[in-house]
CSV table of C-alpha atoms and ligand atoms in Angstrom, one decimal:
chain,number,residue,atom,x,y,z
M,1,MET,CA,121.0,87.0,111.9
M,2,THR,CA,119.6,88.4,108.8
M,3,ASP,CA,122.0,88.6,105.6
M,4,THR,CA,120.3,91.6,104.0
M,5,MET,CA,121.5,95.2,103.7
M,6,PRO,CA,120.6,97.3,106.7
M,7,SER,CA,118.1,100.0,105.7
M,8,ASP,CA,120.3,102.9,106.6
M,9,LEU,CA,123.1,101.7,104.1
M,10,LEU,CA,120.6,100.7,101.6
M,11,ASP,CA,119.7,104.4,101.4
M,12,HIS,CA,123.3,105.4,100.9
M,13,ALA,CA,123.7,102.7,98.1
M,14,ARG,CA,120.5,104.1,96.3
M,15,ARG,CA,121.6,107.6,96.4
M,16,ALA,CA,125.2,106.8,95.1
M,17,ASP,CA,125.7,107.4,91.3
M,18,GLY,CA,126.7,104.1,89.7
M,19,PHE,CA,125.9,101.0,88.0
M,20,MET,CA,124.8,98.5,90.5
M,21,PRO,CA,121.1,97.5,90.5
M,22,GLU,CA,119.6,96.8,93.8
M,23,ASP,CA,118.9,93.0,93.5
M,24,GLU,CA,122.6,92.4,92.2
M,25,GLY,CA,123.8,94.4,95.0
M,26,ALA,CA,121.9,92.3,97.7
M,27,LEU,CA,123.6,89.4,96.3
M,28,LEU,CA,127.0,91.0,96.5
M,29,HIS,CA,126.3,91.9,100.1
M,30,ARG,CA,125.2,88.6,101.2
M,31,ILE,CA,128.2,86.8,99.5
M,32,ALA,CA,130.4,89.4,101.3
M,33,ARG,CA,128.9,88.7,104.7
M,34,GLU,CA,129.7,84.9,104.1
M,35,ARG,CA,133.2,85.5,103.1
M,36,LEU,CA,134.6,88.5,104.9
M,37,PRO,CA,135.4,87.1,108.2
M,38,LEU,CA,137.8,84.7,106.4
M,39,GLY,CA,139.9,87.6,104.6
M,40,PRO,CA,139.5,90.7,102.6
M,41,ALA,CA,137.5,91.4,99.6
M,42,LEU,CA,138.7,93.4,96.7
M,43,GLU,CA,136.6,95.2,94.0
M,44,VAL,CA,138.0,96.3,90.6
M,45,GLY,CA,136.0,99.3,89.6
M,46,THR,CA,135.1,101.7,92.3
M,47,TYR,CA,133.4,104.6,90.3
M,48,CYS,CA,131.5,106.5,92.9
M,49,GLY,CA,131.3,103.8,95.5
M,50,LYS,CA,127.8,102.3,94.7
M,51,SER,CA,128.9,98.6,95.0
M,52,ALA,CA,131.6,99.4,97.7
M,53,ILE,CA,128.5,100.3,99.8
M,54,TYR,CA,127.1,97.0,99.5
M,55,LEU,CA,130.5,95.4,100.3
M,56,GLY,CA,131.4,97.8,103.1
M,57,ALA,CA,128.0,97.4,104.8
M,58,ALA,CA,128.7,93.4,104.9
M,59,ALA,CA,132.1,94.5,106.5
M,60,ARG,CA,130.4,96.6,108.9
M,61,ALA,CA,128.1,93.7,109.7
M,62,VAL,CA,130.4,90.9,110.1
M,63,GLY,CA,134.0,92.5,110.5
M,64,GLY,CA,136.6,92.8,107.7
M,65,THR,CA,138.1,94.9,105.1
M,66,VAL,CA,137.1,95.8,101.3
M,67,PHE,CA,139.9,97.3,99.1
M,68,THR,CA,138.6,98.8,96.0
M,69,VAL,CA,140.8,99.7,92.9
M,70,ASP,CA,140.3,102.3,90.4
M,71,HIS,CA,142.2,105.0,88.6
M,72,HIS,CA,139.1,107.3,88.9
M,73,ARG,CA,139.4,108.4,85.3
M,74,GLY,CA,136.5,106.3,84.0
M,75,SER,CA,136.3,103.5,81.5
M,76,GLU,CA,135.9,104.2,77.7
M,77,GLU,CA,132.1,104.1,78.2
M,78,ASN,CA,132.3,106.8,80.7
M,79,GLN,CA,134.2,109.3,78.4
M,80,ALA,CA,132.5,112.3,76.9
M,81,GLY,CA,130.4,111.4,74.0
M,82,TRP,CA,129.6,107.8,75.2
M,83,GLU,CA,126.4,106.3,76.6
M,84,HIS,CA,127.5,106.5,80.6
M,85,HIS,CA,129.1,109.8,80.6
M,86,ASP,CA,128.3,112.0,83.4
M,87,PRO,CA,129.9,115.6,82.9
M,88,THR,CA,129.5,116.5,86.4
M,89,VAL,CA,132.4,114.2,87.3
M,90,VAL,CA,134.8,115.9,85.1
M,91,ASP,CA,137.8,117.9,86.8
M,92,PRO,CA,137.5,121.2,85.0
M,93,GLU,CA,141.1,122.2,85.3
M,94,LEU,CA,142.2,118.8,83.8
M,95,GLY,CA,139.3,118.1,81.5
M,96,LEU,CA,139.7,114.6,82.9
M,97,MET,CA,137.1,112.4,84.9
M,98,ASP,CA,137.6,112.3,88.5
M,99,THR,CA,135.4,110.1,90.5
M,100,LEU,CA,137.5,109.9,93.6
M,101,GLY,CA,136.0,113.0,95.5
M,102,ARG,CA,132.6,111.8,94.9
M,103,PHE,CA,133.5,108.0,96.0
M,104,ARG,CA,134.9,109.6,99.2
M,105,ARG,CA,132.0,111.7,100.1
M,106,ASN,CA,129.8,108.7,99.5
M,107,ILE,CA,131.8,106.4,101.8
M,108,ALA,CA,132.1,109.0,104.6
M,109,ARG,CA,128.5,109.9,104.5
M,110,ALA,CA,127.6,106.0,104.8
M,111,GLY,CA,130.0,106.0,107.6
M,112,LEU,CA,132.3,103.2,106.0
M,113,GLU,CA,135.5,104.9,105.9
M,114,GLU,CA,137.1,102.3,108.4
M,115,GLN,CA,135.8,99.3,106.1
M,116,VAL,CA,136.3,100.4,102.7
M,117,VAL,CA,139.9,101.1,101.5
M,118,ALA,CA,140.4,103.0,98.2
M,119,ILE,CA,143.6,102.2,96.1
M,120,VAL,CA,143.8,104.6,93.4
M,121,GLY,CA,145.8,103.3,90.3
M,122,GLN,CA,145.8,101.1,87.3
M,123,SER,CA,144.4,97.7,88.0
M,124,THR,CA,147.3,96.2,86.1
M,125,THR,CA,149.9,98.2,88.3
M,126,VAL,CA,148.1,97.2,91.6
M,127,ALA,CA,147.7,93.7,90.6
M,128,ALA,CA,151.4,93.3,89.6
M,129,HIS,CA,152.1,94.0,93.3
M,130,TRP,CA,149.3,92.4,95.0
M,131,ARG,CA,150.2,89.2,97.2
M,132,THR,CA,147.3,88.7,99.5
M,133,PRO,CA,144.7,86.0,99.2
M,134,LEU,CA,141.1,87.2,98.7
M,135,SER,CA,138.0,85.8,100.2
M,136,LEU,CA,136.0,87.7,97.4
M,137,LEU,CA,136.9,89.4,94.2
M,138,PHE,CA,134.5,91.3,92.6
M,139,ILE,CA,135.5,92.6,88.9
M,140,ASP,CA,133.6,95.4,87.6
M,141,GLY,CA,136.3,97.5,86.0
M,142,GLY,CA,136.8,98.4,82.2
M,143,HIS,CA,134.7,96.7,80.0
M,144,GLY,CA,136.7,96.8,76.9
M,145,GLU,CA,138.7,93.6,75.7
M,146,GLN,CA,142.2,94.6,77.2
M,147,PRO,CA,141.0,95.7,80.6
M,148,ALA,CA,138.9,92.4,80.8
M,149,ARG,CA,141.7,90.2,79.9
M,150,ASP,CA,144.1,92.1,82.2
M,151,ASP,CA,141.6,92.0,85.2
M,152,TYR,CA,141.1,88.2,84.7
M,153,ALA,CA,145.1,87.6,84.3
M,154,GLY,CA,145.9,89.9,87.2
M,155,TRP,CA,143.4,89.2,89.8
M,156,ALA,CA,141.6,85.9,89.5
M,157,HIS,CA,144.2,83.8,90.9
M,158,TRP,CA,144.3,85.6,94.1
M,159,VAL,CA,140.8,84.1,95.0
M,160,ASP,CA,141.2,81.8,97.9
M,161,ALA,CA,140.2,78.1,98.0
M,162,ASP,CA,136.2,78.3,98.5
M,163,GLY,CA,136.4,82.2,98.0
M,164,TYR,CA,134.3,83.8,95.3
M,165,LEU,CA,134.8,85.5,92.1
M,166,ALA,CA,132.0,87.8,91.2
M,167,ILE,CA,131.7,89.2,87.8
M,168,HIS,CA,129.4,92.1,86.8
M,169,ASP,CA,127.9,92.8,83.3
M,170,VAL,CA,128.0,89.3,82.1
M,171,PHE,CA,125.9,89.0,79.1
M,172,PRO,CA,125.8,85.5,77.3
M,173,ASP,CA,123.3,87.0,74.7
M,174,PRO,CA,125.1,89.8,72.8
M,175,ALA,CA,121.6,91.3,72.4
M,176,ASP,CA,121.9,92.2,76.1
M,177,GLY,CA,125.3,93.9,76.4
M,178,GLY,CA,129.1,94.0,75.7
M,179,ARG,CA,131.0,90.7,75.3
M,180,PRO,CA,134.2,91.2,77.1
M,181,PRO,CA,133.1,90.2,80.7
M,182,TYR,CA,131.5,87.1,79.3
M,183,GLU,CA,134.1,86.0,76.9
M,184,LEU,CA,137.2,87.2,78.7
M,185,ILE,CA,136.5,86.8,82.4
M,186,TYR,CA,133.6,84.4,83.1
M,187,LEU,CA,134.2,81.9,80.3
M,188,PRO,CA,137.9,81.5,81.0
M,189,ALA,CA,137.2,81.3,84.8
M,190,LEU,CA,134.9,78.3,84.1
M,191,ALA,CA,137.3,76.7,81.5
M,192,SER,CA,140.0,77.0,84.0
M,193,GLY,CA,138.5,74.2,85.9
M,194,ALA,CA,139.2,76.2,89.1
M,195,PHE,CA,135.9,78.0,89.4
M,196,THR,CA,132.1,76.8,89.5
M,197,GLU,CA,129.2,78.9,89.1
M,198,VAL,CA,127.0,78.9,92.2
M,199,GLU,CA,124.7,82.0,91.8
M,200,ALA,CA,123.4,84.6,89.3
M,201,VAL,CA,121.2,87.6,89.6
M,202,GLY,CA,120.7,89.9,86.5
M,203,SER,CA,124.3,90.4,85.0
M,204,LEU,CA,126.0,89.5,88.1
M,205,ARG,CA,127.6,86.0,88.3
M,206,VAL,CA,129.1,84.3,91.2
M,207,LEU,CA,131.7,81.6,90.8
M,208,ARG,CA,133.3,79.8,93.7
M,209,ARG,CA,136.9,78.6,93.5
M,210,THR,CA,136.6,74.8,93.8
M,211,SER,CA,140.2,73.8,93.0
M,212,GLY,CA,143.5,75.2,93.9
M,213,ALA,CA,144.4,78.1,96.4
M,214,ALA,CA,145.2,81.7,96.2
M,215,GLY,CA,148.5,82.6,94.1
M,216,ASP,CA,148.2,79.1,92.2
M,217,PRO,CA,148.3,80.1,88.5
M,218,LEU,CA,145.2,79.4,86.6
M,219,LEU,CA,145.2,77.3,83.4
D,1,SAM,C1,131.5,100.1,85.6
D,1,SAM,S1,132.4,101.1,86.4
D,1,SAM,C2,132.4,100.5,88.1
D,1,SAM,C3,130.9,100.7,88.9
D,1,SAM,C4,131.0,100.6,90.2
D,1,SAM,N1,131.2,99.2,90.7
D,1,SAM,C5,129.5,100.7,90.8
D,1,SAM,O1,129.0,100.1,91.5
D,1,SAM,O2,129.0,101.8,90.5
D,1,SAM,C6,134.1,101.0,86.1
D,1,SAM,C7,135.2,101.5,86.7
D,1,SAM,O3,136.5,100.9,86.5
D,1,SAM,C8,137.5,101.9,86.3
D,1,SAM,N2,138.4,101.5,85.5
D,1,SAM,C9,138.4,101.1,84.2
D,1,SAM,N3,139.5,100.7,83.7
D,1,SAM,C10,140.5,100.7,84.7
D,1,SAM,C11,141.9,100.3,85.0
D,1,SAM,N4,142.5,99.8,83.8
D,1,SAM,N5,142.3,100.5,86.0
D,1,SAM,C12,141.6,100.9,87.3
D,1,SAM,N6,140.3,101.4,87.2
D,1,SAM,C13,139.8,101.0,86.0
D,1,SAM,C14,136.9,103.1,85.9
D,1,SAM,O4,137.4,104.2,86.1
D,1,SAM,C15,135.4,102.9,86.2
D,1,SAM,O5,135.2,103.9,87.6
């Protein structure tokens, strides 16, 4: 059995707006195929569903469910005046970003509504009520200091034994990009002693939980 993205869904992933290069998406898809038979995956940072299509395609292939959390109001860097702003995803009445509609359309077009479940809300609020072990956690939410700190504190301990913690936009060299995912998610995960790095493509790092189990606090 191949573990690569099926070509029909790769086309959908390519067409979706977002921030997931194809080689990194392929890695995400492969690790999701490995883990999804063992329990659900959760993504923090849906945006318009680009990475969720790579994850959902894995669920279509091997079974399983992908939860994806976002308030759909955009990160700091998505707001007007910032580098990653797209004015076509601003709600004209509210004057606020709203990526939920575009996400729903992308997932419906890809035929992944059974596999990909949207959770609309603040990551911290959802995490505070979350109790389910995760076979795979993909953190790609807010890239500022507080959101990165919150996503690590709220979610990383839900990764099950042998499960994966995948982190996007990890840049050890400051010349390549922002620091919070590297300093406040990746480094603390390694320093906790609970995770070991197993793979990396581009800015996507994949760590495996090599000690403890879901729900155990991380040091
Ligand atoms: C980098 S984008 C995600 C990109 C997406 N994974 C892709 O493949 O295109 C980050 C997303 O995180 C969301 N986000 C930022 N801070 C959040 C928070 N505190 N709670 C929920 N979502 C948040 C933003 O709304 C934005 O859609």
